[in-house]
PDB file of C-alpha atoms in Angstrom:
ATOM      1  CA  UNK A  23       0.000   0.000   0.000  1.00  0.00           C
ATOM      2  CA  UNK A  24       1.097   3.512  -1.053  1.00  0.00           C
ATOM      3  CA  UNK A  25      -0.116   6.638   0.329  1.00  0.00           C
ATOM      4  CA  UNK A  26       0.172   9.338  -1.766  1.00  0.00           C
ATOM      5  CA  UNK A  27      -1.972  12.814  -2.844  1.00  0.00           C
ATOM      6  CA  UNK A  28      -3.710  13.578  -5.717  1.00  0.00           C
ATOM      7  CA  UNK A  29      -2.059  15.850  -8.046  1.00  0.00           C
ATOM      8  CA  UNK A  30      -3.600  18.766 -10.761  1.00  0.00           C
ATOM      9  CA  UNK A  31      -3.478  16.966 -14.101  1.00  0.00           C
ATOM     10  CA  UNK A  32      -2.898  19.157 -17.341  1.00  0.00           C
ATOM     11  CA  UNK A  33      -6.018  19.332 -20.245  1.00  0.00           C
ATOM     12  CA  UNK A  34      -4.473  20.121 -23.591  1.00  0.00           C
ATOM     13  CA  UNK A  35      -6.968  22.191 -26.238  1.00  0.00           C
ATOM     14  CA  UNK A  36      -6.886  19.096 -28.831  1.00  0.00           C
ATOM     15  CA  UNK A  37      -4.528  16.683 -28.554  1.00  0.00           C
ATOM     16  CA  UNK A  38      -0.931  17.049 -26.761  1.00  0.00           C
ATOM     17  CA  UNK A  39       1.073  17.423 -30.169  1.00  0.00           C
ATOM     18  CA  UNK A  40      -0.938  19.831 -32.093  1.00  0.00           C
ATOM     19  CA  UNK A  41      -1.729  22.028 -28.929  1.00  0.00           C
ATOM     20  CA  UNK A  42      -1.873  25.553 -28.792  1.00  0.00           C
ATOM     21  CA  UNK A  43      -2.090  25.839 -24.811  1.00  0.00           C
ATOM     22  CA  UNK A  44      -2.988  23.244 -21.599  1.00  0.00           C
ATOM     23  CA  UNK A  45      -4.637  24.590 -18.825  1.00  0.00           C
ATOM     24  CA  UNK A  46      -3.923  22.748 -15.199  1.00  0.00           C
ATOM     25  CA  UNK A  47      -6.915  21.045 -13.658  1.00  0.00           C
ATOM     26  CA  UNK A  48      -6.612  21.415  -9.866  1.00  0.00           C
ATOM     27  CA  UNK A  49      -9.817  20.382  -8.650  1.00  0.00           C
ATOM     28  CA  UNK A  50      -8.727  16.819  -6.979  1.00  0.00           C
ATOM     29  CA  UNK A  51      -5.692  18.573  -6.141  1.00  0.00           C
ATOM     30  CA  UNK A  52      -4.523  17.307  -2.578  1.00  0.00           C
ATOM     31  CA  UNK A  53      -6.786  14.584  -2.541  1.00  0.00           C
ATOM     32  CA  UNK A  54      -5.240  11.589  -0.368  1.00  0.00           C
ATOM     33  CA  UNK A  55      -5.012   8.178  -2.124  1.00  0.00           C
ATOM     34  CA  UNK A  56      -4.079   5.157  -0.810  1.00  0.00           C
ATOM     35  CA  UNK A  57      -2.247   3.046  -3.589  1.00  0.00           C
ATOM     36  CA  UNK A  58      -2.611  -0.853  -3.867  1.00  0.00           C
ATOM     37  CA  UNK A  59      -0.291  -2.458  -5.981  1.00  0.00           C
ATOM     38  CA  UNK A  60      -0.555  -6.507  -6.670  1.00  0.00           C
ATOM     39  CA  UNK A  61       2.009  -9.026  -7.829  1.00  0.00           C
ATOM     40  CA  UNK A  62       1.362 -10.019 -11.484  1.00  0.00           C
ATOM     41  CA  UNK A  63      -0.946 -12.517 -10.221  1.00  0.00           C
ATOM     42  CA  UNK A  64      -4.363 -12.590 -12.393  1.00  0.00           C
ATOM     43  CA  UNK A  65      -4.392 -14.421 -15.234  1.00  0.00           C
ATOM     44  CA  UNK A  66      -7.690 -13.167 -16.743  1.00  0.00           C
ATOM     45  CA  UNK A  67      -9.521  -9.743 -17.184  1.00  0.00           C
ATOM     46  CA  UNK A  68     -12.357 -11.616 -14.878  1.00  0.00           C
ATOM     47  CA  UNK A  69      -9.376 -12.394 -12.553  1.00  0.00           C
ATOM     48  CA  UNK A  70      -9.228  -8.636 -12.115  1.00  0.00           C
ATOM     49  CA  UNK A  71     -12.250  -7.956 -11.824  1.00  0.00           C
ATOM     50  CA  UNK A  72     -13.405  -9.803  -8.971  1.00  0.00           C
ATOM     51  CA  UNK A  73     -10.540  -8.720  -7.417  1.00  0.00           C
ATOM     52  CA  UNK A  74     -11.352  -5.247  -7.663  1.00  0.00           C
ATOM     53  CA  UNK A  75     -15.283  -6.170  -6.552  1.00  0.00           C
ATOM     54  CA  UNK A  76     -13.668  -7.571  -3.977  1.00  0.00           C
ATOM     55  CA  UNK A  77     -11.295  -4.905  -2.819  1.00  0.00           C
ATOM     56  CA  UNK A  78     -14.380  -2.159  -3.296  1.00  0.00           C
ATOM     57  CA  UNK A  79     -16.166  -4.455  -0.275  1.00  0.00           C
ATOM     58  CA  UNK A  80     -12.746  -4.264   1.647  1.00  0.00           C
ATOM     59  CA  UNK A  81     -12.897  -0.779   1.460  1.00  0.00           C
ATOM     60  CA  UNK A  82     -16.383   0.159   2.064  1.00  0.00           C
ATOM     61  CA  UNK A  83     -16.617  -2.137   5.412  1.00  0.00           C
ATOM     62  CA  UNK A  84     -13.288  -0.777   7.176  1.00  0.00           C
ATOM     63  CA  UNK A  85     -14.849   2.742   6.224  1.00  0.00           C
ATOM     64  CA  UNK A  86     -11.772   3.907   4.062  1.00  0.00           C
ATOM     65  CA  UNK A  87     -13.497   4.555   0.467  1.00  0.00           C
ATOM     66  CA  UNK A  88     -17.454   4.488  -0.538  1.00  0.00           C
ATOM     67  CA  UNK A  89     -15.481   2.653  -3.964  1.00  0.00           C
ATOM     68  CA  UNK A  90     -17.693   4.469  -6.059  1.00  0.00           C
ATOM     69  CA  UNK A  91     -15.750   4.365  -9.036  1.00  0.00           C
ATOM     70  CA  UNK A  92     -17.864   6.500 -11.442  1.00  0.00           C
ATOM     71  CA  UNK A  93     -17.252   9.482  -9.159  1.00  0.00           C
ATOM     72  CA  UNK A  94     -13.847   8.600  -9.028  1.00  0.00           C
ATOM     73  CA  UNK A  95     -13.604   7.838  -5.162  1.00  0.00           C
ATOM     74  CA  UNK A  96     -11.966   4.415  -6.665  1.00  0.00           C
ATOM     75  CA  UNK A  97     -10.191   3.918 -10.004  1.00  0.00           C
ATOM     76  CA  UNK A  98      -7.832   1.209 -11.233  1.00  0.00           C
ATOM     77  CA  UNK A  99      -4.393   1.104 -13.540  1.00  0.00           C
ATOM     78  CA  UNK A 100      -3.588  -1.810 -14.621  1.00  0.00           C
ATOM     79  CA  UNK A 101      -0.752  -3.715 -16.811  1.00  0.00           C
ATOM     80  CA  UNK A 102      -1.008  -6.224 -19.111  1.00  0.00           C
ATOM     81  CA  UNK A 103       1.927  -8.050 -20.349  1.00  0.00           C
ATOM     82  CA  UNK A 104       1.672 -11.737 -22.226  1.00  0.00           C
ATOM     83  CA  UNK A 105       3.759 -14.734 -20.652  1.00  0.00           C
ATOM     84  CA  UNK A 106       6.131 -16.688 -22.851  1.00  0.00           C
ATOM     85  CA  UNK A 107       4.472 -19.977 -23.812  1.00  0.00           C
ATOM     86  CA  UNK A 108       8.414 -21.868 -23.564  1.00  0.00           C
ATOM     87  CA  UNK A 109       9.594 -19.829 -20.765  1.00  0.00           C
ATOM     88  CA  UNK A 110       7.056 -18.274 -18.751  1.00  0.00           C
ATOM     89  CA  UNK A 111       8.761 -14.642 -18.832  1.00  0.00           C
ATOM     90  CA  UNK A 112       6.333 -11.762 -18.619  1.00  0.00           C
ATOM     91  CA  UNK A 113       6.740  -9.837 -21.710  1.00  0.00           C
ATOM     92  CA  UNK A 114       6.758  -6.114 -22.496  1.00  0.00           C
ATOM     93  CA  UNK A 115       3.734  -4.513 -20.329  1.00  0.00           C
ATOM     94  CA  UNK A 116       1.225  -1.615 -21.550  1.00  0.00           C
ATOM     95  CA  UNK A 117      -0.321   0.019 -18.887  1.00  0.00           C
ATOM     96  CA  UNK A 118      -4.200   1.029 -19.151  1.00  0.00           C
ATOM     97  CA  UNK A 119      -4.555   3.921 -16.183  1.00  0.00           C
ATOM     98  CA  UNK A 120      -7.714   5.359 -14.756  1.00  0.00           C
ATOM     99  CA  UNK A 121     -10.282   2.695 -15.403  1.00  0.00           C
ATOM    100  CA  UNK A 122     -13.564   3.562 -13.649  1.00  0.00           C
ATOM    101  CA  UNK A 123     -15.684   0.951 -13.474  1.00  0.00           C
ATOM    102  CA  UNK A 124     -15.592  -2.565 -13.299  1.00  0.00           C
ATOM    103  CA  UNK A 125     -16.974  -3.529 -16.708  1.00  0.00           C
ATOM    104  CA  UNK A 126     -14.487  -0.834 -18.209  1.00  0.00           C
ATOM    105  CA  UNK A 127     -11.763  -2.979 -16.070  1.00  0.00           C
ATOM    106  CA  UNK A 128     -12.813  -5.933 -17.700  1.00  0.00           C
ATOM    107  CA  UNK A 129     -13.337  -4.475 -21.232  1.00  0.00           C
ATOM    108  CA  UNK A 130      -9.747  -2.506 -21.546  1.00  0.00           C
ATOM    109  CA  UNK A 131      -8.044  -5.662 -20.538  1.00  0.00           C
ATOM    110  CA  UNK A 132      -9.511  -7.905 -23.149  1.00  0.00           C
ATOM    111  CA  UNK A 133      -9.133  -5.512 -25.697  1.00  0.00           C
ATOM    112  CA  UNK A 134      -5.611  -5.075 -24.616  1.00  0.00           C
ATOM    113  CA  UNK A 135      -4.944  -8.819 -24.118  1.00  0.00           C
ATOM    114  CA  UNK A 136      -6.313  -9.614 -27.669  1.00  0.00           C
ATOM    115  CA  UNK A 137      -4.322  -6.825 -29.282  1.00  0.00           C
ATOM    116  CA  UNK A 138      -0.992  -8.042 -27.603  1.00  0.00           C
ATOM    117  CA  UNK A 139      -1.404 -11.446 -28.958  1.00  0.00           C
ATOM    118  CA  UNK A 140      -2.259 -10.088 -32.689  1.00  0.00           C
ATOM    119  CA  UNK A 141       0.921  -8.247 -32.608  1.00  0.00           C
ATOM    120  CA  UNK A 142       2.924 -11.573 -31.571  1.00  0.00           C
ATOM    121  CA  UNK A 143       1.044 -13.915 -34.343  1.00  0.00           C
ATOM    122  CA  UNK A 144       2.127 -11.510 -36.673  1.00  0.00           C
ATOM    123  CA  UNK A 145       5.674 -11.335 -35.505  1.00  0.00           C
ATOM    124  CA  UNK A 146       5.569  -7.450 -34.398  1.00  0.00           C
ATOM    125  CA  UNK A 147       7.291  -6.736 -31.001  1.00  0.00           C
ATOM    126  CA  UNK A 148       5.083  -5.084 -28.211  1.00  0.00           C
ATOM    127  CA  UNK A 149       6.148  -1.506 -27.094  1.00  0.00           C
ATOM    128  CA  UNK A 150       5.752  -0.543 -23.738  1.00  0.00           C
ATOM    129  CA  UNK A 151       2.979   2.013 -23.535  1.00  0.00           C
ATOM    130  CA  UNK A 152       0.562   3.711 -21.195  1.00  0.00           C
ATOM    131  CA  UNK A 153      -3.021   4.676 -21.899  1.00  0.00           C
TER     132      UNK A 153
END
């Protein structure tokens, strides 16, 4: 578990290339967070799921969070990286970051899982990312 604060986050006008200006968001500014971070553990986007579900009733019982995660009391990052069939190695990860509910959880990983092994079938190499 990490504790850590909320930062401002920066909005672009468009898209961070082709901006003209960013303004700085600083409305969840100073907002504690408590940070959970697993071992590479799950081995399914349902896997994470019911963790989450899971950790949400953790929360709400020991009074810490409501885990309302379309108001964004409770959000979840997540990285997916593909083990080598032969070796068992985690490969390269890409990291999906504030997911906010649990079907979007569930969704993002798939989508991510099945794009990771298109790339392999067709012999491309995965780049690490964040999205």
């Amino acid at each position: 578990v990490h504790i850590e604060e909320d930062a401002g986050k920066l909005v672009h006008e468009g898209d961070i290339a082709s901006s003209s200006y960013s303004l700085v968001d600083y409305n969840r500014c100073g907002i504690p967070l408590a940070e959970i971070v697993t071992e590479p553990d799950f081995r399914s986007p349902e896997e994470a799921r019911i963790f989450l579900v899971k950790l949400r009733s953790i929360v709400q019982h020991l009074g810490v969070c409501d885990g309302n995660m379309e108001e964004g009391s409770m959000r979840c990052d997540a990285n997916v990286s593909l083990r080598d069939a032969k070796t068992g190695a985690l490969g390269i990860k890409a990291e999906i970051k504030n997911m906010n509910s649990f079907k979007a959880v569930k969704k993002a990983l798939q989508f991510e899982v099945n794009r990771q092994k298109k790339l392999l079938v067709e012999g491309e190499k995965i780049v690490q990312e964040t999205g």
